[in-house]
Short mmCIF file of C-alpha atoms in Angstrom, two decimals:
data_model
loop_
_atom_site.label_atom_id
_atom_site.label_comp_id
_atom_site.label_asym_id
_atom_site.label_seq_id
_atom_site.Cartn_x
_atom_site.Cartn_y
_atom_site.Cartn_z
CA UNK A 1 -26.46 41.19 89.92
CA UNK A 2 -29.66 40.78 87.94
CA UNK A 3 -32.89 42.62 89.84
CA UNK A 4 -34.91 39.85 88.28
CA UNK A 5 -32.86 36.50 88.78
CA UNK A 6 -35.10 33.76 90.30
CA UNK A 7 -34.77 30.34 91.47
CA UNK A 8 -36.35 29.55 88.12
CA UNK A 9 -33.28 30.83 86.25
CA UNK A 10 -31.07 28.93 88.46
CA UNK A 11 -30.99 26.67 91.48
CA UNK A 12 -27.98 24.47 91.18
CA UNK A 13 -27.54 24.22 95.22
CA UNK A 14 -30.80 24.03 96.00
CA UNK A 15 -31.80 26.65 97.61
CA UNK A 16 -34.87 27.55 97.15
CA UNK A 17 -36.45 24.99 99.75
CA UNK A 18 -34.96 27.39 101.82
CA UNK A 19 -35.90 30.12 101.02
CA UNK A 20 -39.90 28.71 100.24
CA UNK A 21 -39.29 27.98 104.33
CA UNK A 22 -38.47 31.32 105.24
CA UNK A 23 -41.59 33.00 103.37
CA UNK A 24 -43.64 30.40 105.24
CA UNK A 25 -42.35 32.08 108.54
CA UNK A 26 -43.65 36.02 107.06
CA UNK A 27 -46.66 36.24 108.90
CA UNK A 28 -48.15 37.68 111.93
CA UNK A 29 -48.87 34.12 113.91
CA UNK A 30 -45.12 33.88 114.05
CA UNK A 31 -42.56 36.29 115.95
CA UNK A 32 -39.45 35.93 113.44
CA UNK A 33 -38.53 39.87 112.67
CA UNK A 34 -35.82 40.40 112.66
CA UNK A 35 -34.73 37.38 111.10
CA UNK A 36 -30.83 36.73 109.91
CA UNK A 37 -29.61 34.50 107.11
CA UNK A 38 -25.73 33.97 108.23
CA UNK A 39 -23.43 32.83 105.79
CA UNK A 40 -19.81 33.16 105.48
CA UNK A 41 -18.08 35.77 102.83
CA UNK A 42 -18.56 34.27 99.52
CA UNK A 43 -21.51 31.97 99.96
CA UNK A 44 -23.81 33.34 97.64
CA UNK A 45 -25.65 35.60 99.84
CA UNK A 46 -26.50 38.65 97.93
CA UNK A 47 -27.93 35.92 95.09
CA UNK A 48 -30.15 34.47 97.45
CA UNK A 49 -31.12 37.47 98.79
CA UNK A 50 -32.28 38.87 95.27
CA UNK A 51 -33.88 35.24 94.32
CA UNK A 52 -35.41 35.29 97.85
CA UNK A 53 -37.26 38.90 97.21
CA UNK A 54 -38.16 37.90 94.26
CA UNK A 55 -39.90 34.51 95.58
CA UNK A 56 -41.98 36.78 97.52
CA UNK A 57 -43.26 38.55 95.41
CA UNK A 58 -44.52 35.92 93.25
CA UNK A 59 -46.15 33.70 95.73
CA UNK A 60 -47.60 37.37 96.82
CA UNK A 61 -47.77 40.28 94.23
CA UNK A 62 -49.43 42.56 96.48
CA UNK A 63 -46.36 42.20 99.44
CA UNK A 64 -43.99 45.40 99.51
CA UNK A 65 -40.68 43.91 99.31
CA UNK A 66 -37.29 46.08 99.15
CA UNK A 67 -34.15 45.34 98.92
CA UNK A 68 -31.37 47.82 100.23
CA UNK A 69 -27.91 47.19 99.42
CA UNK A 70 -26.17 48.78 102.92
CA UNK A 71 -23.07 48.99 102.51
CA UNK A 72 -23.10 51.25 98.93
CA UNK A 73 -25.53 53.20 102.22
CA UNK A 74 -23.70 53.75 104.66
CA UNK A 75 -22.31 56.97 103.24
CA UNK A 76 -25.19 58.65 104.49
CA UNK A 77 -23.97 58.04 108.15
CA UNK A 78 -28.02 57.66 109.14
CA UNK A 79 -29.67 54.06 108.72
CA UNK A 80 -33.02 55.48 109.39
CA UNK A 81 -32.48 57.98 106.08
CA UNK A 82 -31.75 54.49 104.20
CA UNK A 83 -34.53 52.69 105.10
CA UNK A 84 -37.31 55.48 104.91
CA UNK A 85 -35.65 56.28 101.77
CA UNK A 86 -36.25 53.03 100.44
CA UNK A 87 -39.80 52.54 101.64
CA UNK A 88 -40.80 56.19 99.94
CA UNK A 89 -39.25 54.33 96.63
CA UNK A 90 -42.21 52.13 96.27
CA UNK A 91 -44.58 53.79 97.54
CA UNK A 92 -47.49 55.07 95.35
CA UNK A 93 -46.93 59.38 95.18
CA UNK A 94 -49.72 60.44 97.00
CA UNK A 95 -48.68 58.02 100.20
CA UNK A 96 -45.15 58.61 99.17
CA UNK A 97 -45.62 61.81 100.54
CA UNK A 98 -47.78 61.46 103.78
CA UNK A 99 -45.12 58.62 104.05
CA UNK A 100 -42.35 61.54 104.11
CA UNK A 101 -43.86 64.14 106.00
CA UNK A 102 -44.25 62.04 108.93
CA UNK A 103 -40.60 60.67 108.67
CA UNK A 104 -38.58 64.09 108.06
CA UNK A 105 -38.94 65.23 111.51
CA UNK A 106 -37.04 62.06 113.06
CA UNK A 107 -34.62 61.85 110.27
CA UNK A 108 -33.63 65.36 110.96
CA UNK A 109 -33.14 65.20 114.50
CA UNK A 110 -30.87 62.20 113.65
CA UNK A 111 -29.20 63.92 111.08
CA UNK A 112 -28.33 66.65 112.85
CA UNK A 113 -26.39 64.25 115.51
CA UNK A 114 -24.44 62.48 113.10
CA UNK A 115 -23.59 66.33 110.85
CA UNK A 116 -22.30 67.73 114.30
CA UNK A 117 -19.13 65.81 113.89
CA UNK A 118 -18.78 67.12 110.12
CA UNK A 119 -21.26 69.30 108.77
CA UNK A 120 -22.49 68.91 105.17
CA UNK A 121 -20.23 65.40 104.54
CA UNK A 122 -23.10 63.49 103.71
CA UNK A 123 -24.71 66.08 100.76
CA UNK A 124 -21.08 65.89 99.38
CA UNK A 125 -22.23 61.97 98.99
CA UNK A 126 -24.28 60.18 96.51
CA UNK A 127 -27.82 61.19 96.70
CA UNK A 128 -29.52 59.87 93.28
CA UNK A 129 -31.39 57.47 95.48
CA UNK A 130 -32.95 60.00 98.12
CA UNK A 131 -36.29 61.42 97.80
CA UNK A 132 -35.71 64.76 96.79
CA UNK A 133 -37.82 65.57 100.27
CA UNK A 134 -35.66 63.81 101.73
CA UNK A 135 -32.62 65.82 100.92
CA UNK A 136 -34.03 69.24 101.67
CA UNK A 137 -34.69 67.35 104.99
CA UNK A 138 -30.77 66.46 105.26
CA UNK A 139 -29.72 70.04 104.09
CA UNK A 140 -31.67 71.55 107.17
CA UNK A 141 -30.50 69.13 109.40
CA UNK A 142 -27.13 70.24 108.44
CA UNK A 143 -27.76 74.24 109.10
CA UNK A 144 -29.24 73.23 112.73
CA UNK A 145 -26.27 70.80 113.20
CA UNK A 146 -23.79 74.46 112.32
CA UNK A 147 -25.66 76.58 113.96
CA UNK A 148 -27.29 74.79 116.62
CA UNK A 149 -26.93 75.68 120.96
CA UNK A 150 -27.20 73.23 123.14
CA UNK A 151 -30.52 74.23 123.95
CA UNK A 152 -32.09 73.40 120.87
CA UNK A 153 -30.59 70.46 120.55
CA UNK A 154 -32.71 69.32 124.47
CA UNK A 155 -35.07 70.70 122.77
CA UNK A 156 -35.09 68.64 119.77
CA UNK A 157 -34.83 65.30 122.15
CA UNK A 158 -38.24 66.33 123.49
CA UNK A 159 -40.09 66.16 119.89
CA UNK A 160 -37.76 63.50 119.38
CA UNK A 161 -40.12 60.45 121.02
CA UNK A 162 -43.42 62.26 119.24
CA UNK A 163 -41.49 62.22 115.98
CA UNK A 164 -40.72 58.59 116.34
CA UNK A 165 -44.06 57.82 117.30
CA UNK A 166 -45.53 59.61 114.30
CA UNK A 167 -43.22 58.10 112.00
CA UNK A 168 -43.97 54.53 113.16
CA UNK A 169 -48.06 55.14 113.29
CA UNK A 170 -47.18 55.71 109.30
CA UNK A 171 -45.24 52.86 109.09
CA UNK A 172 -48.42 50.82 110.55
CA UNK A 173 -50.97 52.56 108.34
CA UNK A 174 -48.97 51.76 104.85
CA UNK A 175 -48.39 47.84 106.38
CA UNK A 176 -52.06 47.28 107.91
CA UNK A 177 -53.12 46.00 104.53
CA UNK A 178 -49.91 44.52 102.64
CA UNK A 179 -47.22 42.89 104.40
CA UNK A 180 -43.93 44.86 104.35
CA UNK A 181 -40.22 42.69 103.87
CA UNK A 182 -37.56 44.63 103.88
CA UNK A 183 -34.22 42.57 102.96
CA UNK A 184 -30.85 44.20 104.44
CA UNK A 185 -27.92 42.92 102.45
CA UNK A 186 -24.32 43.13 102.90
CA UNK A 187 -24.68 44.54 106.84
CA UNK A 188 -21.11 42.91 107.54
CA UNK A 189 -19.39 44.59 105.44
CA UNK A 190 -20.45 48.52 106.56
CA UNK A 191 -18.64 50.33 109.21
CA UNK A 192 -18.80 48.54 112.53
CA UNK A 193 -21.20 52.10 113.54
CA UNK A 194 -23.40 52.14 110.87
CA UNK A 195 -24.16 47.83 111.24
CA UNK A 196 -24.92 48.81 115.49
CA UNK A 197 -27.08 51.56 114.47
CA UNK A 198 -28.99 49.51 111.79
CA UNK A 199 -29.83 47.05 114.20
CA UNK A 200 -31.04 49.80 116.95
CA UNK A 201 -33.04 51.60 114.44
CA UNK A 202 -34.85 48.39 113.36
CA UNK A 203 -35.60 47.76 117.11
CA UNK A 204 -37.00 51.17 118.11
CA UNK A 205 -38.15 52.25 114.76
CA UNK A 206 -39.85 49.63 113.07
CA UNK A 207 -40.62 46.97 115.53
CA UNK A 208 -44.16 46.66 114.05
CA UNK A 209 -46.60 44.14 113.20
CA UNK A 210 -46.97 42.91 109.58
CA UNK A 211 -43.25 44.66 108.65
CA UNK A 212 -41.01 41.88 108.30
CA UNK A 213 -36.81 42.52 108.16
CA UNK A 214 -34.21 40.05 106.78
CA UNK A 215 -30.73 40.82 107.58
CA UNK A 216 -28.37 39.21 105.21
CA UNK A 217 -24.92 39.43 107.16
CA UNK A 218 -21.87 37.53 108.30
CA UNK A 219 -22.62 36.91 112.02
CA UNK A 220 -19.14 36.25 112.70
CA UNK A 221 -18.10 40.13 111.37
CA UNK A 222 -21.17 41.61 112.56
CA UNK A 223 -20.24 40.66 116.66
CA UNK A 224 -16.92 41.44 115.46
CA UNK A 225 -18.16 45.20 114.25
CA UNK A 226 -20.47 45.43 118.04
CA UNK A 227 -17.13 44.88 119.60
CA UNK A 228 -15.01 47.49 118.45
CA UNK A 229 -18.18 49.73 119.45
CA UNK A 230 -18.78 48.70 122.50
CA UNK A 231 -15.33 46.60 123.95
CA UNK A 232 -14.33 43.51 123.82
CA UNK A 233 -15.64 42.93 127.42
CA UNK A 234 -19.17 43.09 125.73
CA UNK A 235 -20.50 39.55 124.90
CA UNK A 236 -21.28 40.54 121.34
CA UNK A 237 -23.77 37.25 121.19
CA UNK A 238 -25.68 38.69 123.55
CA UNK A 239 -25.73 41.77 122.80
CA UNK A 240 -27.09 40.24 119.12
CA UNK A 241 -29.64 38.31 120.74
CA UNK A 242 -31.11 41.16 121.87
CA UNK A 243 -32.28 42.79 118.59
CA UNK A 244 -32.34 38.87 116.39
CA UNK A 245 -35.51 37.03 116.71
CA UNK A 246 -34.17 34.01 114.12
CA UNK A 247 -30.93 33.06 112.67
CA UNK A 248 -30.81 30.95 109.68
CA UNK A 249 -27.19 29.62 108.05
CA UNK A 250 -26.89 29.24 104.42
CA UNK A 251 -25.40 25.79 104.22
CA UNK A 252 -22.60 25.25 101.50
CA UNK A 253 -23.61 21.60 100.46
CA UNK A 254 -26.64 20.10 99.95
CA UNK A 255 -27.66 16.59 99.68
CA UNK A 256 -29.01 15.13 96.05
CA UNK A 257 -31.56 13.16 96.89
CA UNK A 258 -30.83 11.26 100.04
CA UNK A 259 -28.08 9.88 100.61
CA UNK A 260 -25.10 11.83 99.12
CA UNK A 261 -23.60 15.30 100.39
CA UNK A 262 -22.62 17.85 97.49
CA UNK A 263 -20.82 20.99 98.55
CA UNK A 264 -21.92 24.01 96.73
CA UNK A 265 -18.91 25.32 95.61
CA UNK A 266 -18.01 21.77 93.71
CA UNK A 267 -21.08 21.99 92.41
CA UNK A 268 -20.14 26.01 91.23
CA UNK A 269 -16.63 24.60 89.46
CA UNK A 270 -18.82 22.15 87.51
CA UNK A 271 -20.94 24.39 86.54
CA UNK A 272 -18.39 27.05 85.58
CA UNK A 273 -15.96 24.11 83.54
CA UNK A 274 -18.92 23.12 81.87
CA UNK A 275 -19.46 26.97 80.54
CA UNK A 276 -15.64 27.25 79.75
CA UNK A 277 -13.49 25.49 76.42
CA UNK A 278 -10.50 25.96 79.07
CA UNK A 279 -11.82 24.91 82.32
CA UNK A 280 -13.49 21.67 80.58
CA UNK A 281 -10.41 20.48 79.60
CA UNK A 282 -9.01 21.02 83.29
CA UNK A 283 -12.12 19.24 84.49
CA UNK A 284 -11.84 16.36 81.91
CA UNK A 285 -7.98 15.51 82.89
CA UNK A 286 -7.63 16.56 86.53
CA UNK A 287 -11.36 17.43 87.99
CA UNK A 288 -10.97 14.97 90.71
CA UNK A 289 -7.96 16.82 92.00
CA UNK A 290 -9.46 19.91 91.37
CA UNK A 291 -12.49 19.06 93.25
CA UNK A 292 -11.07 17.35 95.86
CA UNK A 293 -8.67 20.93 96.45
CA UNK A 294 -11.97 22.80 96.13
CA UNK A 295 -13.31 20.70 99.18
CA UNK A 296 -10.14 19.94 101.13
CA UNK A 297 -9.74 24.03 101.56
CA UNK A 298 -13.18 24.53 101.99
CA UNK A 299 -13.31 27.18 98.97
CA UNK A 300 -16.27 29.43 99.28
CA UNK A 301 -18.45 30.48 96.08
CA UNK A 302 -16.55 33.47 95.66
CA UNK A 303 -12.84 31.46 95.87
CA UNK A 304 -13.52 29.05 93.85
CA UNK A 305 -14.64 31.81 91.08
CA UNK A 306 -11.69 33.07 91.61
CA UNK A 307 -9.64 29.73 91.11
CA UNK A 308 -11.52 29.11 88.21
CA UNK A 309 -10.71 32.88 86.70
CA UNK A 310 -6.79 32.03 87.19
CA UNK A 311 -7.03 28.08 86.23
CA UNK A 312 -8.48 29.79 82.72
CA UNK A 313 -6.08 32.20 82.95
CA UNK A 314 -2.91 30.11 83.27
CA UNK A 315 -4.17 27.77 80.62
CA UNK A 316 -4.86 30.34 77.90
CA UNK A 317 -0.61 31.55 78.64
CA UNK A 318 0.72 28.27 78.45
CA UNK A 319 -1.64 27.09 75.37
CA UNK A 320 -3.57 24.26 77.11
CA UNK A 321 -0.88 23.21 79.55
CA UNK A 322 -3.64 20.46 80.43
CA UNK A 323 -4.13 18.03 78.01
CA UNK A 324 -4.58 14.10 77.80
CA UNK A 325 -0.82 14.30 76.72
CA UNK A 326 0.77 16.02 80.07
CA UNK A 327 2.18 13.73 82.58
CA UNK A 328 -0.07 13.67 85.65
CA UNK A 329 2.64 14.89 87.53
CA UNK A 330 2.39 18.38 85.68
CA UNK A 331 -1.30 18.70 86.06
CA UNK A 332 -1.47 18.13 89.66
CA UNK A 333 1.55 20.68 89.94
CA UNK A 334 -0.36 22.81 87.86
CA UNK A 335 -3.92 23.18 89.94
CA UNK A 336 -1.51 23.93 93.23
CA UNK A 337 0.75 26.44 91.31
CA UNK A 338 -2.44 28.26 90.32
CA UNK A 339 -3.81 28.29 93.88
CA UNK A 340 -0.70 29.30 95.96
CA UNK A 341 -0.83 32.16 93.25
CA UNK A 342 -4.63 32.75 93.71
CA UNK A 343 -4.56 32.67 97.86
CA UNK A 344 -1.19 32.42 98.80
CA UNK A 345 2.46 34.15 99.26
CA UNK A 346 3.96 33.96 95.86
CA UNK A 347 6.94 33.43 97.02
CA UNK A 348 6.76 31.50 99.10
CA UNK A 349 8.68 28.59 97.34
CA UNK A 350 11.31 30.83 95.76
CA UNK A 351 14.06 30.22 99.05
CA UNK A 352 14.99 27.42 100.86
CA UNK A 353 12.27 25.57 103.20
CA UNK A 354 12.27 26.41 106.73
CA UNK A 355 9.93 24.67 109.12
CA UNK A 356 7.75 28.09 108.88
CA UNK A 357 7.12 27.92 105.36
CA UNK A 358 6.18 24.54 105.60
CA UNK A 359 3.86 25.29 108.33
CA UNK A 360 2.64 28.25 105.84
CA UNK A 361 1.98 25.82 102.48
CA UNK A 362 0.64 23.06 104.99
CA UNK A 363 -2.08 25.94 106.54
CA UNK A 364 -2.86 27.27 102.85
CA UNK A 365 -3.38 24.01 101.59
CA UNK A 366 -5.27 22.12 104.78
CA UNK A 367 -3.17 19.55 105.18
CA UNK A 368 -2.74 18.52 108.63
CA UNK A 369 -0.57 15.61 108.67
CA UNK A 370 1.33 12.86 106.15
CA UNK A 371 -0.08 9.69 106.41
CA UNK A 372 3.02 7.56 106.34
CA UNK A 373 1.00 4.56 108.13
CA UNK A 374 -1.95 4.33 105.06
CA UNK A 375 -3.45 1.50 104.22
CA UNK A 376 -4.69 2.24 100.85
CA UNK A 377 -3.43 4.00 97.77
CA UNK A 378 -7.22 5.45 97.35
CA UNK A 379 -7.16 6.79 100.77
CA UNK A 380 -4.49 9.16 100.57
CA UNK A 381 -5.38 12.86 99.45
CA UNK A 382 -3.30 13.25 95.89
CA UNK A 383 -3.14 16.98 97.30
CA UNK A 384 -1.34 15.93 100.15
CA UNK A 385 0.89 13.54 97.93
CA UNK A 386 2.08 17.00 96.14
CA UNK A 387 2.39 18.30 99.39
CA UNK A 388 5.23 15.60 100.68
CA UNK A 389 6.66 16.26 96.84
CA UNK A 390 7.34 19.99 97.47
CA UNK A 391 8.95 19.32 101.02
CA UNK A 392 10.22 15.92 100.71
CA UNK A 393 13.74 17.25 100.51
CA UNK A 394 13.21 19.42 103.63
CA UNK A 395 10.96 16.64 105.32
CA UNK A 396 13.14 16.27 108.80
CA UNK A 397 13.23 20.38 109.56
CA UNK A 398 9.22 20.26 110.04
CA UNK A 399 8.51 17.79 113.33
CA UNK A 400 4.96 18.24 112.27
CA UNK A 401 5.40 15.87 109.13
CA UNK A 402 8.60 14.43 109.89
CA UNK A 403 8.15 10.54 109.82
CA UNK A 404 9.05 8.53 112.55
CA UNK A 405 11.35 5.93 111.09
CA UNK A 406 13.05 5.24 107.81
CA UNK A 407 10.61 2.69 107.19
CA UNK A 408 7.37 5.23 107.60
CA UNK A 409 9.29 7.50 105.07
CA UNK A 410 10.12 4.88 102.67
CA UNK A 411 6.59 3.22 102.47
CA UNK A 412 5.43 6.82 101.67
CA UNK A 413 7.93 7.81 99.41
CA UNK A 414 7.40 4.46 96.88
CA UNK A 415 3.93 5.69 97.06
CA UNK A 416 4.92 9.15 96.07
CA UNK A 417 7.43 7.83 92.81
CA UNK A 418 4.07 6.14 92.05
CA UNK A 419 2.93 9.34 91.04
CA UNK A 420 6.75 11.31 90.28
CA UNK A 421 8.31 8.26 88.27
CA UNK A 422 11.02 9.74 86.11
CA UNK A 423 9.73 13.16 85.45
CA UNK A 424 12.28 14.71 87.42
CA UNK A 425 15.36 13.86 87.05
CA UNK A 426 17.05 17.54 86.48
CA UNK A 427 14.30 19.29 88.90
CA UNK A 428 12.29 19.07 91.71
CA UNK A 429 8.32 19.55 92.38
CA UNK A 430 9.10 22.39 94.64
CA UNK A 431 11.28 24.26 91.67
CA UNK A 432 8.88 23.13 89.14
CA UNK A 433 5.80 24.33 91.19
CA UNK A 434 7.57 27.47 91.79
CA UNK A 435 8.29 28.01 88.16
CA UNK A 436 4.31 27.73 87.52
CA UNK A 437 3.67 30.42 89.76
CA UNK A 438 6.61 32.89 88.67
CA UNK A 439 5.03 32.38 85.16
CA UNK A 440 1.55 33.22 86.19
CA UNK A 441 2.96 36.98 87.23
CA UNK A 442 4.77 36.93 83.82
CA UNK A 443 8.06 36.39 85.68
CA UNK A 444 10.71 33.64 83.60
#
């Protein structure tokens, strides 16, 4: 991801309103630190993030704003060592080291906690980023941590509140003039110990005025990571609530103008057909579909990248399968071939249909029922008309989608030869969508 990337370079779902709101919210009239900007896995976080931080520091050049990148941290096993590391980053030299002196003597004493349970681990660990201060600081730790009693470990606890204190009467100093921001990304995805103990740290640490933290984090994963610490009995909200001032959700659709809803990652395949020879073509003669797959399954930024990879992919093996001369049949087979392949079992149309697999395809592809009662052509999803053509000959072992009459299943199935008409005469969609995704692993 580009250091520099701004919402100048790019703001196709309009973010940046967003993020304009949250600088409005960095100052000391208003109690927001730490704030959280949820989103779920493949959102666009870390982009934001970096556009965000970068916002900042052009509405105010002389801000300190860092960006740390926890999970390639948590190696180090000590959230305090990543964040003082960071801060001595940017720091001018001569304050760079005050700045250390003063935060050595708590990082050691929380070194030497963590090395007890393996000494040395963490210098076996990437340390390119460290202060080299710092990692004389770590090495120490880890000869007290071997050779330490009991005693001087009580001992250590004692200095350990003046250390603290020290370190955050620095922390106060280098922030009394220029506002601090510190931006936390990718907290759900480090070990469930290392997100806790981020979250602590920012609480007893650097709870001061005029330092401002963002955590950029899946809320869902991080309550998930405070219960395997602390039980399931724990109410992992709570406990959250506790250490989060603000929680802000990164929305995935936006309104243009205002009246109509776009969702971001429609939005994302437009943008990425219009970039792509292949992926045009698949937008010119089946985008609707395509988009309307993207939005029935709720495809996040990341999955619909993904989509698009293997809809490119496909299409450069078969030697632009989609054209205005293929049967729409084929192309709607086509875009679900390619996703059961991207996101689903791939073989899970090879055997015979039980009501399981059915259930399976049905969950994968979020279709909840069969409309056999519609009143319009335009109101049934074409996704769930492929849907009824994979299982149609398997229809009665599902009670979920089984019709109620002959009558419901023949008004839906003259709908569904609307769409079929002769095309398969010798096969079946199910054996035909199968084929698709047998090819796609290079399997004939």
């Amino acid at each position: 991801m580009q250091e520099t990337l701004s919402f100048s370079d790019r703001d196709e779902f309009q973010r940046k309103s967003i993020a304009e709101n949250i600088v409005k919210l960095l100052n000391p009239d208003t109690d927001i630190s730490p704030l959280v900007i949820d989103g779920d896995w493949g959102t666009g976080k870390t982009e934001f993030s970096i556009k965000l931080k970068n916002l900042i520091i052009e509405q105010d050049p002389e801000s300190k704003v860092i960006y740390i990148d926890a999970f390639k941290g948590d190696h180090a096993e000590s959230p305090l060592l990543l964040i003082a590391s960071a801060i001595a980053r940017i720091l001018p030299e001569k304050e760079k080291q005050a700045f250390i002196k003063k935060a050595i003597p708590a990082i050691r004493f929380g070194m030497k906690t963590v090395l007890k349970a393996g000494a040395g681990w963490v210098l076996r660990q990437e340390t390119d980023n460290m202060a080299e201060e710092f990692q004389d600081a770590i090495k120490k730790a880890s000869n007290a941590a071997i050779d330490g009693t009991v005693e001087n470990i009580l001992e250590d606890h004692i200095e350990a509140e003046k250390n603290i204190n020290s370190l955050k009467t620095c922390i106060e100093e280098l922030s009394a003039k220029q506002r601090t921001v510190i931006i936390i990304d990718e907290l759900d995805r480090c070990k469930p110990n290392f997100s806790t103990s981020i979250l602590e740290v920012i609480k007893h640490i650097f709870d001061t005025q005029n330092v401002y933290f963002i955590l950029v984090t899946n809320t869902k994963q991080l309550r998930a990571s405070i219960n395997h610490i602390y039980g399931y009995s724990l109410d992992s909200q709570k406990y959250l609530d506790k250490f989060i001032k603000y929680t802000i959700s990164l929305p995935d659709a936006f309104k243009n103008g205002r009246y109509e809803n776009f969702k971001a990652s429609v939005i994302y395949w437009l943008q990425l057909a219009k970039d792509s020879p292949n992926l045009s073509l698949i937008e010119k003669h089946i985008g609707e579909e395509v988009r309307q797959l993207i939005t029935q399954t709720n495809l996040s930024l990341r999955e619909t990248h993904t989509f698009a990879r293997n809809l490119n992919i496909f299409q450069t093996l078969e030697e632009n399968r989609i054209t205005d001369r293929t049967y729409y049949i084929y192309r709607c087979i086509f875009i679900i071939a390619v996703f059961i392949h991207c996101f689903g079992d791939k073989n899970l149309l090879k055997e015979e249909l039980t009501s399981e697999s059915i259930d399976k395809l049905a969950d994968l592809l979020k279709v909840d029922a069969i409309p056999y009662e519609f009143e319009t052509t335009s109101s049934v999803s074409r996704i769930t008309i492929i849907f009824y053509g994979i299982i149609k000959e398997s229809i009665y072992i599902n009670k979920r989608f089984a019709p109620k009459n002959e009558i419901e299943l023949k008004k839906f199935d003259d709908l569904y030869h609307r769409f079929e008409d002769t095309h398969f005469m010798n096969s079946t969609v199910k054996s035909r969508t199968n084929d698709f995704i047998q090819e796609m692993s290079f399997i004939r």
